[in-house]
């Protein structure tokens, strides 16, 4: 079950878990025809069952329903990737309260609700993998991202609590902390900067990287997906409670 997997990092993770042989449940927003094309392309390419569930994860009741529908269809959720997330960029004094509430609901509270929904089954079966997609912003801050940075620091903390609670249940819980990944979420920030500064998208793209990452290259959704697949493998079975950076050196500074 990969939340927010109709686009970007979540889609990259869904593809790599499908490549490794997992049955996949996609989730997220988007054009139904495009989502169906994505769903059937992954199923065809990797020969696994791929389903789609359109739950809005800002609503706890829909997360609960999503988990129940997955269990009814497939018997269990063995791997949960809490990936769905949004961003809003503004100074604290200009930050709309409704944007704060929306970012916290999706980027932080949905992680809690998702883990709460899957843990009883994972404990019963004695095996589970939970991967929470945090961010470099789960470890360090940037100006104008109050809700996102607060939520992602919260995700890292929630990951540690869950890992400790499940340490001897065959379940690992980790946070992946990416630096810049060129997805629609980041593309929107680059385009907003280009519009505000009267510069080009490619100039702002280079500037965005140079401000934060010693390595001046975007990580790809595919690489995050391969990292997630590793965490689900036997080799990752004693890694738990970790905030794992894949960020071109961002938090090394
Ligand atoms: P994206 O905008 O490409 O994808 C976000 C996904 O979440 C989409 O599938 C969207 O439909 C879904 N979504 C949005 N609101 C939803 C809701 N209410 N309910 C269910 N699904 C919803 O973004 P992305 O860049 O791929 O980001 C994915 C995750 O990675 C986020 O948690 C983000 O914070 C994190 N992240 C991204 C970067 C980056 O550079 N792109 C870096 C670090 C962390």
Tab-separated table of N, CA and C and ligand atoms in Angstrom, residues 3-11 27-30 54-59 82-87 106-107 133-137 148 152 176-186 189 218-219 221 250, ligand 1:
chain	number	residue	atom	x	y	z
A	3	UNK	N	0.762	5.236	-0.305
A	3	UNK	CA	-0.125	6.395	-0.384
A	3	UNK	C	0.483	7.461	-1.300
A	4	UNK	N	-0.393	8.222	-1.935
A	4	UNK	CA	0.084	9.282	-2.830
A	4	UNK	C	0.947	8.742	-3.954
A	5	UNK	N	0.463	7.663	-4.583
A	5	UNK	CA	1.310	6.996	-5.584
A	5	UNK	C	0.809	7.178	-7.011
A	6	UNK	N	-0.024	8.200	-7.241
A	6	UNK	CA	-0.415	8.511	-8.617
A	6	UNK	C	0.611	9.421	-9.283
A	7	UNK	N	1.652	9.812	-8.537
A	7	UNK	CA	2.593	10.805	-9.055
A	7	UNK	C	3.912	10.698	-8.294
A	8	UNK	N	4.964	11.221	-8.858
A	8	UNK	CA	6.205	11.494	-8.151
A	8	UNK	C	6.838	10.319	-7.415
A	9	UNK	N	7.257	10.576	-6.180
A	9	UNK	CA	8.007	9.601	-5.389
A	9	UNK	C	7.162	8.353	-5.122
A	10	UNK	N	5.902	8.543	-4.774
A	10	UNK	CA	5.029	7.401	-4.479
A	10	UNK	C	4.911	6.464	-5.669
A	11	UNK	N	4.804	7.045	-6.857
A	11	UNK	CA	4.722	6.220	-8.072
A	11	UNK	C	6.040	5.477	-8.288
A	27	UNK	N	-2.740	4.833	-4.499
A	27	UNK	CA	-3.693	5.779	-3.906
A	27	UNK	C	-3.265	7.181	-4.306
A	28	UNK	N	-4.233	8.083	-4.383
A	28	UNK	CA	-3.890	9.479	-4.665
A	28	UNK	C	-4.962	10.127	-5.524
A	29	UNK	N	-4.684	11.360	-5.927
A	29	UNK	CA	-5.617	12.124	-6.742
A	29	UNK	C	-5.135	12.117	-8.196
A	30	UNK	N	-6.011	12.551	-9.087
A	30	UNK	CA	-5.615	12.691	-10.491
A	30	UNK	C	-6.739	12.334	-11.433
A	54	UNK	N	-9.049	5.522	-4.088
A	54	UNK	CA	-8.990	6.986	-4.159
A	54	UNK	C	-9.267	7.673	-2.823
A	55	UNK	N	-8.769	7.154	-1.714
A	55	UNK	CA	-9.067	7.774	-0.416
A	55	UNK	C	-8.382	9.127	-0.278
A	56	UNK	N	-9.088	10.084	0.346
A	56	UNK	CA	-8.498	11.366	0.718
A	56	UNK	C	-7.926	11.211	2.128
A	57	UNK	N	-6.613	11.226	2.225
A	57	UNK	CA	-5.948	10.866	3.477
A	57	UNK	C	-5.932	11.995	4.501
A	58	UNK	N	-6.507	13.136	4.150
A	58	UNK	CA	-6.690	14.161	5.189
A	58	UNK	C	-7.874	13.792	6.077
A	59	UNK	N	-8.631	12.750	5.669
A	59	UNK	CA	-9.830	12.359	6.427
A	59	UNK	C	-9.606	10.997	7.085
A	82	UNK	N	3.856	5.385	3.795
A	82	UNK	CA	3.154	6.654	4.013
A	82	UNK	C	3.907	7.734	3.255
A	83	UNK	N	3.432	8.035	2.067
A	83	UNK	CA	4.172	8.946	1.182
A	83	UNK	C	3.408	10.224	0.837
A	84	UNK	N	2.073	10.173	0.824
A	84	UNK	CA	1.309	11.338	0.340
A	84	UNK	C	1.698	12.583	1.125
A	85	UNK	N	1.914	13.668	0.415
A	85	UNK	CA	2.302	14.901	1.097
A	85	UNK	C	2.076	16.108	0.215
A	86	UNK	N	1.908	17.255	0.870
A	86	UNK	CA	1.743	18.525	0.156
A	86	UNK	C	2.672	19.553	0.799
A	87	UNK	N	2.815	20.663	0.098
A	87	UNK	CA	3.706	21.730	0.556
A	87	UNK	C	2.946	23.046	0.487
A	106	UNK	N	-2.337	15.867	6.343
A	106	UNK	CA	-1.841	14.887	5.363
A	106	UNK	C	-0.421	14.424	5.703
A	107	UNK	N	0.477	15.367	5.945
A	107	UNK	CA	1.905	15.007	6.071
A	107	UNK	C	2.224	14.364	7.416
A	133	UNK	N	7.718	8.496	4.372
A	133	UNK	CA	8.527	9.417	3.572
A	133	UNK	C	8.540	10.768	4.281
A	134	UNK	N	9.643	11.025	4.960
A	134	UNK	CA	9.826	12.320	5.639
A	134	UNK	C	10.490	13.254	4.639
A	135	UNK	N	11.664	13.770	4.978
A	135	UNK	CA	12.335	14.740	4.106
A	135	UNK	C	13.622	15.170	4.799
A	136	UNK	N	14.533	15.776	4.051
A	136	UNK	CA	15.624	16.504	4.714
A	136	UNK	C	15.016	17.505	5.700
A	137	UNK	N	13.818	17.983	5.372
A	137	UNK	CA	13.112	18.910	6.263
A	137	UNK	C	12.516	18.212	7.490
A	148	UNK	N	5.265	22.285	6.866
A	148	UNK	CA	5.960	21.133	6.275
A	148	UNK	C	7.095	20.667	7.184
A	152	UNK	N	7.209	17.130	9.085
A	152	UNK	CA	8.245	16.138	8.755
A	152	UNK	C	9.115	15.808	9.975
A	176	UNK	N	12.385	7.669	5.360
A	176	UNK	CA	13.326	8.074	4.306
A	176	UNK	C	13.263	9.599	4.221
A	177	UNK	N	14.443	10.207	4.189
A	177	UNK	CA	14.530	11.674	4.201
A	177	UNK	C	15.186	12.160	2.909
A	178	UNK	N	14.389	12.314	1.840
A	178	UNK	CA	15.005	12.751	0.580
A	178	UNK	C	15.360	14.233	0.600
A	179	UNK	N	16.396	14.568	-0.173
A	179	UNK	CA	16.636	15.961	-0.542
A	179	UNK	C	15.740	16.288	-1.729
A	180	UNK	N	16.262	17.057	-2.682
A	180	UNK	CA	15.422	17.456	-3.821
A	180	UNK	C	15.198	16.293	-4.786
A	181	UNK	N	13.926	16.037	-5.082
A	181	UNK	CA	13.515	15.057	-6.093
A	181	UNK	C	12.620	15.827	-7.066
A	182	UNK	N	12.922	15.763	-8.349
A	182	UNK	CA	12.159	16.583	-9.308
A	182	UNK	C	10.809	15.916	-9.595
A	183	UNK	N	9.799	16.334	-8.838
A	183	UNK	CA	8.431	15.816	-8.977
A	183	UNK	C	7.507	17.028	-9.139
A	184	UNK	N	6.212	16.804	-9.408
A	184	UNK	CA	5.293	17.945	-9.521
A	184	UNK	C	5.319	18.869	-8.297
A	185	UNK	N	5.531	18.292	-7.087
A	185	UNK	CA	5.570	19.108	-5.860
A	185	UNK	C	6.709	20.123	-5.902
A	186	UNK	N	7.859	19.696	-6.404
A	186	UNK	CA	9.033	20.582	-6.468
A	186	UNK	C	8.977	21.467	-7.708
A	189	UNK	N	7.233	24.586	-6.990
A	189	UNK	CA	8.045	25.559	-6.236
A	189	UNK	C	9.029	26.270	-7.160
A	218	UNK	N	19.312	16.166	-8.797
A	218	UNK	CA	18.085	15.670	-8.173
A	218	UNK	C	18.190	14.157	-7.961
A	219	UNK	N	17.666	13.676	-6.804
A	219	UNK	CA	17.421	12.239	-6.658
A	219	UNK	C	16.178	11.916	-7.495
A	221	UNK	N	12.651	9.523	-8.344
A	221	UNK	CA	11.671	8.656	-7.673
A	221	UNK	C	12.081	7.183	-7.742
A	250	UNK	N	22.767	17.134	1.734
A	250	UNK	CA	22.045	18.295	2.306
A	250	UNK	C	22.280	18.433	3.811
B	1	LIG	P1	3.722	14.835	-5.740
B	1	LIG	O1	2.941	16.096	-5.644
B	1	LIG	O2	4.359	14.448	-7.021
B	1	LIG	O3	2.825	13.597	-5.273
B	1	LIG	C1	1.999	13.681	-4.146
B	1	LIG	C2	1.026	12.528	-4.169
B	1	LIG	O4	0.144	12.643	-3.040
B	1	LIG	C3	0.137	12.492	-5.402
B	1	LIG	O5	-0.108	11.149	-5.777
B	1	LIG	C4	-1.159	13.140	-4.904
B	1	LIG	O6	-2.302	12.767	-5.656
B	1	LIG	C5	-1.200	12.577	-3.509
B	1	LIG	N1	-2.076	13.323	-2.601
B	1	LIG	C6	-2.138	14.668	-2.416
B	1	LIG	N2	-3.096	14.954	-1.510
B	1	LIG	C7	-3.635	13.775	-1.119
B	1	LIG	C8	-4.658	13.406	-0.203
B	1	LIG	N3	-5.318	14.329	0.515
B	1	LIG	N4	-4.973	12.098	-0.061
B	1	LIG	C9	-4.304	11.144	-0.791
B	1	LIG	N5	-3.324	11.434	-1.658
B	1	LIG	C10	-2.994	12.740	-1.819
B	1	LIG	O7	4.804	14.942	-4.553
B	1	LIG	P2	6.218	14.198	-4.307
B	1	LIG	O8	7.284	15.203	-4.517
B	1	LIG	O9	6.265	12.899	-5.020
B	1	LIG	O10	6.121	13.986	-2.731
B	1	LIG	C11	5.821	12.733	-2.154
B	1	LIG	C12	6.317	12.733	-0.725
B	1	LIG	O11	7.731	12.934	-0.706
B	1	LIG	C13	5.727	13.852	0.126
B	1	LIG	O12	5.478	13.371	1.436
B	1	LIG	C14	6.835	14.881	0.154
B	1	LIG	O13	6.785	15.694	1.285
B	1	LIG	C15	8.044	13.984	0.169
B	1	LIG	N6	9.292	14.619	-0.268
B	1	LIG	C16	9.419	15.129	-1.525
B	1	LIG	C17	10.622	15.704	-1.894
B	1	LIG	C18	10.848	16.250	-3.265
B	1	LIG	O14	11.895	16.873	-3.493
B	1	LIG	N7	9.947	16.060	-4.209
B	1	LIG	C19	11.676	15.767	-0.992
B	1	LIG	C20	11.506	15.249	0.276
B	1	LIG	C21	10.314	14.667	0.634
